Amino acid sequence: MTSSVYIHIPFCNSICSYCAFTKLLSNSKNIDDYLITLEKEIKSKYQGEIIKTLYIGGGTPSVLSLEQLKKLSKIIKLFNFSEKIEFTFEVNPESIDLEKIKLLKGMGVNRISMGVESSLPKNLAYLKRNHDFNLVKEKIFLIKKYIKNINVDLIYGLKEETLADLEKDLDNILSLDINHISTYSLMIEDNTYLKIKGEQEIDEDLDNSMYQLIIKKLTNNGFRHYEISNFSKPGYESKHNLVYWHNDTYYGFGLGASGYLDNIRYQNVISLRKYLSGNYVENEETLSKQDILSYALILGFRKIDGINKKEFFNKYQVNILDLYNIKDLIKEGLIIDDGSNLFISYDKIYIENSILINFVGE
Ligand code: SF4
């Protein structure tokens, strides 16, 4: 039974230098048309299940005007919410204000994810973000009066960033006293301003040192490292993202959104014209049993606690130890079997991708 929904709002007020997401410069008419189409798409697919996690991401959902947010609020009412729903809404510091926060609270939003990315002026300039850290502090203060559960995103590994810079950045982020931090090592992706400018990713050893610094600093400050890139105060893990890492099904609505329903993974179109004309899905892939198991391993091992053997058997009727070369990886010390769970050895987390590659395909 599907109980999670992702909704993509692709509009942004400006384009960041590293951005490879599905996004468009905001335009009020396009947003109005988009919301009409979004409603149609949801009505065409949603089967009325009880929804336990709803995540509205982007883009920048907070660029919607108050009127547009009210329209979105009506669309959201199409869903049957669980009483204990985790409802996350992404915001940027420069486009969220008191009126919008109150409206979000009234919509049922109980978790905010803010694109902070850095507190340091030189990093924010490099990333082409339009805020400064004073604005972040001001907006987090406002949000906390209404919504306590807050994530911020942090990007590290920028050209010329030093370990001392990162430490300062982490201290500033920690001073916000929020309960979830998602960290991303900067990737220079195709079709981004940074790629076109010929920028390079930083040296791997420095990247690893930065990752270790983040782990040390955040875990020393009461955060639990629960997924390769994610840290939370106890009890504040992202329930929505855990749906992905548990390889559970979810609806994806909106431009460029992806979803997973009935053994089918699908990706929506990225052309606004196509989307507005009612052609929602760009491609879909029906998964074989082997594909499903491959996803379950690749996603499940992203969690620091890894995969529970019994739950895995109950869900897929397969003994996880019989899959791929898992027994060899255990012998090599790359995967640990503690009796109930299998997980990547913590000192090998940094090379996790080279371990997960073992589970791709047949
Ligand atoms: S705000 Fe987010 S989606 Fe928009 S351009 Fe920046 S990184 Fe991309």
Short mmCIF file of C-alpha atoms and ligand atoms in Angstrom, two decimals:
data_model
loop_
_atom_site.label_atom_id
_atom_site.label_comp_id
_atom_site.label_asym_id
_atom_site.label_seq_id
_atom_site.Cartn_x
_atom_site.Cartn_y
_atom_site.Cartn_z
CA MET A 1 0.00 0.00 0.00
CA THR A 2 1.48 3.31 -1.08
CA SER A 3 1.45 5.89 1.69
CA SER A 4 3.95 8.51 0.51
CA VAL A 5 3.76 11.38 -1.93
CA TYR A 6 6.38 13.63 -3.47
CA ILE A 7 5.23 16.81 -5.25
CA HIS A 8 7.68 18.82 -7.33
CA ILE A 9 7.33 22.59 -7.65
CA PRO A 10 9.99 23.44 -10.25
CA PHE A 11 10.04 27.25 -10.02
CA CYS A 12 12.96 29.32 -8.70
CA ASN A 13 13.66 33.05 -8.57
CA SER A 14 17.21 32.55 -9.84
CA ILE A 15 19.35 29.63 -10.91
CA CYS A 16 22.18 28.40 -8.66
CA SER A 17 25.56 27.67 -10.23
CA TYR A 18 25.54 23.95 -9.36
CA CYS A 19 21.90 23.14 -9.99
CA ALA A 20 21.06 20.04 -11.99
CA PHE A 21 17.50 19.69 -10.69
CA THR A 22 14.37 20.12 -12.78
CA LYS A 23 13.77 23.86 -12.39
CA LEU A 24 12.46 26.88 -14.27
CA LEU A 25 12.64 30.59 -13.60
CA SER A 26 9.41 31.53 -11.88
CA ASN A 27 6.67 33.16 -13.86
CA SER A 28 3.33 33.79 -12.24
CA LYS A 29 1.21 32.70 -15.22
CA ASN A 30 3.20 29.46 -15.58
CA ILE A 31 2.81 28.74 -11.87
CA ASP A 32 -0.97 29.24 -12.08
CA ASP A 33 -1.19 26.89 -15.10
CA TYR A 34 1.11 24.43 -13.39
CA LEU A 35 -1.09 24.20 -10.31
CA ILE A 36 -4.15 23.50 -12.47
CA THR A 37 -2.29 20.67 -14.23
CA LEU A 38 -0.86 19.33 -10.98
CA GLU A 39 -4.38 18.94 -9.63
CA LYS A 40 -5.41 17.04 -12.76
CA GLU A 41 -2.38 14.76 -12.53
CA ILE A 42 -3.07 13.94 -8.89
CA LYS A 43 -6.74 13.23 -9.63
CA SER A 44 -5.74 10.93 -12.49
CA LYS A 45 -3.43 8.75 -10.37
CA TYR A 46 -4.12 8.93 -6.66
CA GLN A 47 -6.12 5.96 -5.41
CA GLY A 48 -7.25 7.38 -2.07
CA GLU A 49 -4.73 5.64 0.21
CA ILE A 50 -3.94 7.08 3.65
CA ILE A 51 -0.85 9.26 3.21
CA LYS A 52 1.80 9.09 5.95
CA THR A 53 4.50 11.24 4.36
CA LEU A 54 4.12 14.15 1.97
CA TYR A 55 7.12 16.05 0.66
CA ILE A 56 6.77 19.20 -1.42
CA GLY A 57 10.15 19.93 -2.95
CA GLY A 58 11.66 21.78 -5.85
CA GLY A 59 12.71 24.00 -7.35
CA THR A 60 11.68 26.38 -4.64
CA PRO A 61 8.11 25.79 -3.44
CA SER A 62 8.28 28.93 -1.28
CA VAL A 63 8.42 31.18 -4.39
CA LEU A 64 4.67 30.63 -4.75
CA SER A 65 2.67 33.71 -3.79
CA LEU A 66 0.21 33.55 -0.90
CA GLU A 67 -2.64 33.13 -3.40
CA GLN A 68 -0.81 30.32 -5.17
CA LEU A 69 -0.04 28.63 -1.87
CA LYS A 70 -3.75 28.79 -1.05
CA LYS A 71 -4.46 27.00 -4.34
CA LEU A 72 -1.83 24.41 -3.50
CA SER A 73 -3.42 24.01 -0.10
CA LYS A 74 -6.74 23.10 -1.78
CA ILE A 75 -4.97 20.58 -4.04
CA ILE A 76 -3.35 18.94 -1.02
CA LYS A 77 -6.80 18.35 0.42
CA LEU A 78 -7.28 15.69 -2.27
CA PHE A 79 -5.14 13.40 -0.11
CA ASN A 80 -6.34 11.42 2.87
CA PHE A 81 -3.82 12.39 5.52
CA SER A 82 -2.83 10.06 8.30
CA GLU A 83 -3.18 11.80 11.68
CA LYS A 84 0.55 11.29 12.14
CA ILE A 85 1.60 12.52 8.71
CA GLU A 86 5.09 13.95 8.22
CA PHE A 87 4.49 16.86 5.84
CA THR A 88 7.68 18.54 4.62
CA PHE A 89 7.85 21.75 2.63
CA GLU A 90 11.06 23.10 1.09
CA VAL A 91 11.82 26.79 1.43
CA ASN A 92 14.59 29.19 0.59
CA PRO A 93 15.46 31.94 3.09
CA GLU A 94 14.69 34.80 0.69
CA SER A 95 11.21 33.64 -0.33
CA ILE A 96 9.67 32.61 2.98
CA ASP A 97 7.92 35.09 5.28
CA LEU A 98 5.60 35.15 8.26
CA GLU A 99 2.36 35.05 6.24
CA LYS A 100 3.54 32.06 4.23
CA ILE A 101 4.74 30.24 7.35
CA LYS A 102 1.31 30.69 8.97
CA LEU A 103 -0.38 29.43 5.83
CA LEU A 104 1.91 26.40 5.65
CA LYS A 105 1.20 25.62 9.28
CA GLY A 106 -2.55 25.81 8.49
CA MET A 107 -2.03 23.43 5.54
CA GLY A 108 -0.63 20.84 7.92
CA VAL A 109 3.06 21.32 7.15
CA ASN A 110 5.02 20.08 10.18
CA ARG A 111 8.54 19.90 8.77
CA ILE A 112 10.51 22.56 6.90
CA SER A 113 13.59 21.92 4.81
CA MET A 114 15.59 25.05 4.10
CA GLY A 115 18.18 25.38 1.36
CA VAL A 116 20.87 27.10 3.41
CA GLU A 117 23.86 25.38 1.71
CA SER A 118 26.47 27.49 3.51
CA SER A 119 26.81 30.35 5.94
CA LEU A 120 29.99 31.75 4.40
CA PRO A 121 29.70 34.69 1.96
CA LYS A 122 32.37 33.35 -0.40
CA ASN A 123 30.64 29.93 -0.62
CA LEU A 124 27.23 31.49 -1.17
CA ALA A 125 28.64 33.67 -3.94
CA TYR A 126 30.30 30.65 -5.62
CA LEU A 127 27.02 28.72 -5.44
CA LYS A 128 25.10 31.78 -6.71
CA ARG A 129 22.73 31.76 -3.77
CA ASN A 130 20.93 35.02 -3.00
CA HIS A 131 20.86 35.06 0.77
CA ASP A 132 23.24 35.69 3.63
CA PHE A 133 23.44 33.95 6.96
CA ASN A 134 21.73 36.77 8.87
CA LEU A 135 18.65 36.21 6.73
CA VAL A 136 18.83 32.47 7.45
CA LYS A 137 18.95 33.12 11.21
CA GLU A 138 16.03 35.54 10.97
CA LYS A 139 13.86 33.13 8.95
CA ILE A 140 14.70 30.06 11.05
CA PHE A 141 13.73 32.07 14.14
CA LEU A 142 10.37 32.92 12.52
CA ILE A 143 9.71 29.35 11.36
CA LYS A 144 10.47 27.89 14.79
CA LYS A 145 7.59 29.85 16.31
CA TYR A 146 5.21 27.71 14.23
CA ILE A 147 7.07 24.62 13.03
CA LYS A 148 9.74 22.99 15.17
CA ASN A 149 10.99 20.21 12.91
CA ILE A 150 13.56 21.81 10.59
CA ASN A 151 16.17 20.45 8.20
CA VAL A 152 18.85 22.49 6.55
CA ASP A 153 20.95 21.46 3.56
CA LEU A 154 24.70 22.02 3.61
CA ILE A 155 27.03 21.82 0.60
CA TYR A 156 30.74 21.26 1.13
CA GLY A 157 33.76 20.54 -1.03
CA LEU A 158 33.76 23.84 -2.92
CA LYS A 159 36.81 25.04 -4.79
CA GLU A 160 39.17 26.80 -2.36
CA GLU A 161 37.13 25.72 0.67
CA THR A 162 39.41 24.68 3.52
CA LEU A 163 38.78 22.41 6.49
CA ALA A 164 38.79 25.54 8.66
CA ASP A 165 36.08 27.08 6.45
CA LEU A 166 33.98 23.95 6.78
CA GLU A 167 34.43 23.90 10.54
CA LYS A 168 33.23 27.50 10.75
CA ASP A 169 30.31 26.66 8.46
CA LEU A 170 29.33 23.71 10.66
CA ASP A 171 29.55 25.86 13.81
CA ASN A 172 27.23 28.40 12.23
CA ILE A 173 24.76 25.74 11.07
CA LEU A 174 24.80 24.15 14.53
CA SER A 175 24.08 27.54 16.10
CA LEU A 176 20.68 27.44 14.34
CA ASP A 177 19.71 24.67 16.78
CA ILE A 178 17.76 22.67 14.19
CA ASN A 179 17.16 18.92 14.29
CA HIS A 180 18.18 17.61 10.88
CA ILE A 181 21.10 18.36 8.57
CA SER A 182 21.54 16.97 5.05
CA THR A 183 25.07 17.29 3.68
CA TYR A 184 26.18 17.13 0.06
CA SER A 185 29.64 17.09 -1.42
CA LEU A 186 29.54 19.47 -4.37
CA MET A 187 29.25 17.63 -7.65
CA ILE A 188 29.91 19.46 -10.89
CA GLU A 189 27.11 18.16 -13.05
CA ASP A 190 26.45 18.54 -16.76
CA ASN A 191 24.48 21.58 -17.93
CA THR A 192 25.30 23.62 -14.85
CA TYR A 193 26.96 27.02 -14.74
CA LEU A 194 29.94 25.53 -12.87
CA LYS A 195 30.42 22.80 -15.49
CA ILE A 196 30.21 25.29 -18.36
CA LYS A 197 32.81 27.43 -16.57
CA GLY A 198 35.10 24.39 -16.46
CA GLU A 199 35.11 24.06 -12.68
CA GLN A 200 36.41 20.82 -11.15
CA GLU A 201 35.45 18.80 -8.10
CA ILE A 202 37.93 18.92 -5.23
CA ASP A 203 40.59 16.33 -4.52
CA GLU A 204 39.20 13.05 -3.14
CA ASP A 205 41.43 13.01 -0.04
CA LEU A 206 40.30 16.48 0.96
CA ASP A 207 36.69 15.49 0.25
CA ASN A 208 37.08 12.50 2.56
CA SER A 209 38.69 14.65 5.27
CA MET A 210 35.74 17.04 5.02
CA TYR A 211 33.27 14.17 5.29
CA GLN A 212 35.07 12.86 8.40
CA LEU A 213 35.05 16.36 9.91
CA ILE A 214 31.29 16.62 9.33
CA ILE A 215 30.67 13.24 10.97
CA LYS A 216 32.84 14.12 13.97
CA LYS A 217 31.40 17.57 14.47
CA LEU A 218 27.75 16.63 14.07
CA THR A 219 27.87 13.42 16.09
CA ASN A 220 29.72 15.30 18.88
CA ASN A 221 26.82 17.73 18.89
CA GLY A 222 23.99 15.28 19.47
CA PHE A 223 23.25 14.31 15.87
CA ARG A 224 22.93 10.70 14.78
CA HIS A 225 24.48 9.79 11.47
CA TYR A 226 21.66 7.63 10.10
CA GLU A 227 22.19 7.74 6.35
CA ILE A 228 25.32 8.32 4.33
CA SER A 229 24.55 12.05 3.89
CA ASN A 230 22.01 12.67 6.64
CA PHE A 231 22.18 13.49 10.34
CA SER A 232 19.35 13.99 12.80
CA LYS A 233 18.65 14.51 16.45
CA PRO A 234 17.14 11.27 17.85
CA GLY A 235 13.58 10.82 16.60
CA TYR A 236 13.88 13.42 13.82
CA GLU A 237 14.99 11.16 10.98
CA SER A 238 13.22 12.05 7.72
CA LYS A 239 10.33 9.59 7.51
CA HIS A 240 9.79 10.49 3.88
CA ASN A 241 13.36 9.82 2.82
CA LEU A 242 13.34 6.57 4.79
CA VAL A 243 10.55 5.45 2.43
CA TYR A 244 13.04 5.76 -0.44
CA TRP A 245 15.81 3.96 1.45
CA HIS A 246 13.43 1.18 2.48
CA ASN A 247 12.60 0.72 -1.21
CA ASP A 248 8.91 1.35 -0.49
CA THR A 249 6.48 2.73 -3.04
CA TYR A 250 5.56 6.41 -3.42
CA TYR A 251 3.69 8.68 -5.77
CA GLY A 252 5.66 11.36 -7.61
CA PHE A 253 3.67 14.28 -9.02
CA GLY A 254 4.85 17.28 -10.99
CA LEU A 255 7.44 18.17 -13.57
CA GLY A 256 10.43 15.82 -13.53
CA ALA A 257 9.15 13.96 -10.47
CA SER A 258 9.85 10.27 -10.17
CA GLY A 259 7.62 7.70 -8.55
CA TYR A 260 7.49 4.00 -7.73
CA LEU A 261 4.15 2.21 -7.86
CA ASP A 262 3.22 -1.45 -8.41
CA ASN A 263 6.75 -2.55 -9.40
CA ILE A 264 6.99 0.31 -11.88
CA ARG A 265 9.50 3.14 -11.52
CA TYR A 266 8.50 6.15 -13.56
CA GLN A 267 9.92 9.53 -14.41
CA ASN A 268 7.75 12.49 -15.34
CA VAL A 269 8.47 14.76 -18.30
CA ILE A 270 10.80 17.73 -17.82
CA SER A 271 9.19 19.88 -20.53
CA LEU A 272 6.66 22.31 -19.06
CA ARG A 273 4.84 22.43 -22.41
CA LYS A 274 4.37 18.64 -22.43
CA TYR A 275 3.34 18.61 -18.80
CA LEU A 276 0.75 21.34 -19.21
CA SER A 277 -0.71 19.46 -22.18
CA GLY A 278 -1.38 16.47 -19.91
CA ASN A 279 1.53 14.23 -20.94
CA TYR A 280 2.84 13.53 -17.49
CA VAL A 281 5.12 10.52 -17.77
CA GLU A 282 8.34 10.52 -19.82
CA ASN A 283 9.34 6.93 -19.20
CA GLU A 284 8.56 4.00 -16.98
CA GLU A 285 10.40 0.82 -16.18
CA THR A 286 8.68 -2.36 -15.02
CA LEU A 287 11.02 -3.96 -12.53
CA SER A 288 11.90 -7.65 -12.51
CA LYS A 289 12.32 -9.41 -9.16
CA GLN A 290 16.08 -9.05 -9.68
CA ASP A 291 15.75 -5.30 -10.25
CA ILE A 292 13.66 -4.93 -7.09
CA LEU A 293 16.27 -6.77 -5.03
CA SER A 294 19.03 -4.68 -6.56
CA TYR A 295 17.23 -1.45 -5.58
CA ALA A 296 16.53 -2.83 -2.10
CA LEU A 297 20.25 -3.44 -1.50
CA ILE A 298 21.56 -0.24 -3.07
CA LEU A 299 19.06 1.95 -1.22
CA GLY A 300 19.02 -0.03 2.04
CA PHE A 301 22.78 0.03 2.51
CA ARG A 302 22.70 3.83 2.40
CA LYS A 303 21.31 3.64 5.93
CA ILE A 304 24.02 3.41 8.55
CA ASP A 305 22.05 0.66 10.33
CA GLY A 306 21.79 -1.12 7.00
CA ILE A 307 19.21 -3.79 6.29
CA ASN A 308 17.36 -5.95 8.78
CA LYS A 309 17.69 -9.55 7.60
CA LYS A 310 14.32 -10.70 8.93
CA GLU A 311 12.40 -7.73 7.50
CA PHE A 312 14.15 -8.27 4.18
CA PHE A 313 13.08 -11.92 4.12
CA ASN A 314 9.50 -11.07 5.09
CA LYS A 315 9.30 -8.46 2.34
CA TYR A 316 11.04 -10.28 -0.52
CA GLN A 317 10.97 -14.00 0.53
CA VAL A 318 14.70 -14.18 -0.13
CA ASN A 319 17.59 -14.70 2.26
CA ILE A 320 19.74 -11.60 1.80
CA LEU A 321 22.89 -13.61 2.47
CA ASP A 322 22.22 -15.59 -0.73
CA LEU A 323 22.21 -12.50 -2.93
CA TYR A 324 25.05 -11.33 -5.15
CA ASN A 325 28.45 -11.67 -3.45
CA ILE A 326 27.25 -10.54 -0.03
CA LYS A 327 28.94 -13.44 1.77
CA ASP A 328 32.29 -12.48 0.16
CA LEU A 329 31.81 -8.82 1.12
CA ILE A 330 31.22 -9.94 4.71
CA LYS A 331 34.41 -12.04 4.63
CA GLU A 332 36.33 -9.03 3.30
CA GLY A 333 35.01 -6.91 6.18
CA LEU A 334 33.23 -4.47 3.89
CA ILE A 335 29.80 -5.52 5.14
CA ILE A 336 29.15 -6.39 8.79
CA ASP A 337 26.60 -8.97 9.93
CA ASP A 338 25.68 -8.28 13.58
CA GLY A 339 23.14 -11.10 13.69
CA SER A 340 20.05 -9.04 12.95
CA ASN A 341 21.29 -6.41 10.48
CA LEU A 342 23.74 -6.21 7.62
CA PHE A 343 25.44 -2.86 7.20
CA ILE A 344 28.45 -1.30 5.52
CA SER A 345 31.42 -1.23 7.87
CA TYR A 346 31.43 2.32 9.26
CA ASP A 347 35.08 2.91 8.35
CA LYS A 348 34.18 2.06 4.73
CA ILE A 349 31.22 4.43 4.43
CA TYR A 350 33.28 6.87 2.41
CA ILE A 351 33.83 4.25 -0.30
CA GLU A 352 30.23 3.09 -0.09
CA ASN A 353 29.55 3.63 -3.80
CA SER A 354 32.33 1.26 -4.78
CA ILE A 355 30.67 -1.40 -2.57
CA LEU A 356 27.13 -0.73 -3.83
CA ILE A 357 28.28 -1.21 -7.42
CA ASN A 358 28.36 -4.93 -6.60
CA PHE A 359 24.56 -4.92 -6.52
CA VAL A 360 23.92 -3.32 -9.88
CA GLY A 361 22.24 -5.61 -12.44
CA GLU A 362 22.58 -9.40 -12.59
S1 SF4 B 1 17.04 26.91 -5.53
FE1 SF4 B 1 17.39 24.70 -5.73
S2 SF4 B 1 16.27 24.06 -7.55
FE2 SF4 B 1 16.41 26.31 -7.62
S3 SF4 B 1 18.20 26.71 -8.87
FE3 SF4 B 1 18.89 26.69 -6.74
S4 SF4 B 1 19.52 24.56 -6.37
FE4 SF4 B 1 18.30 24.60 -8.23
#
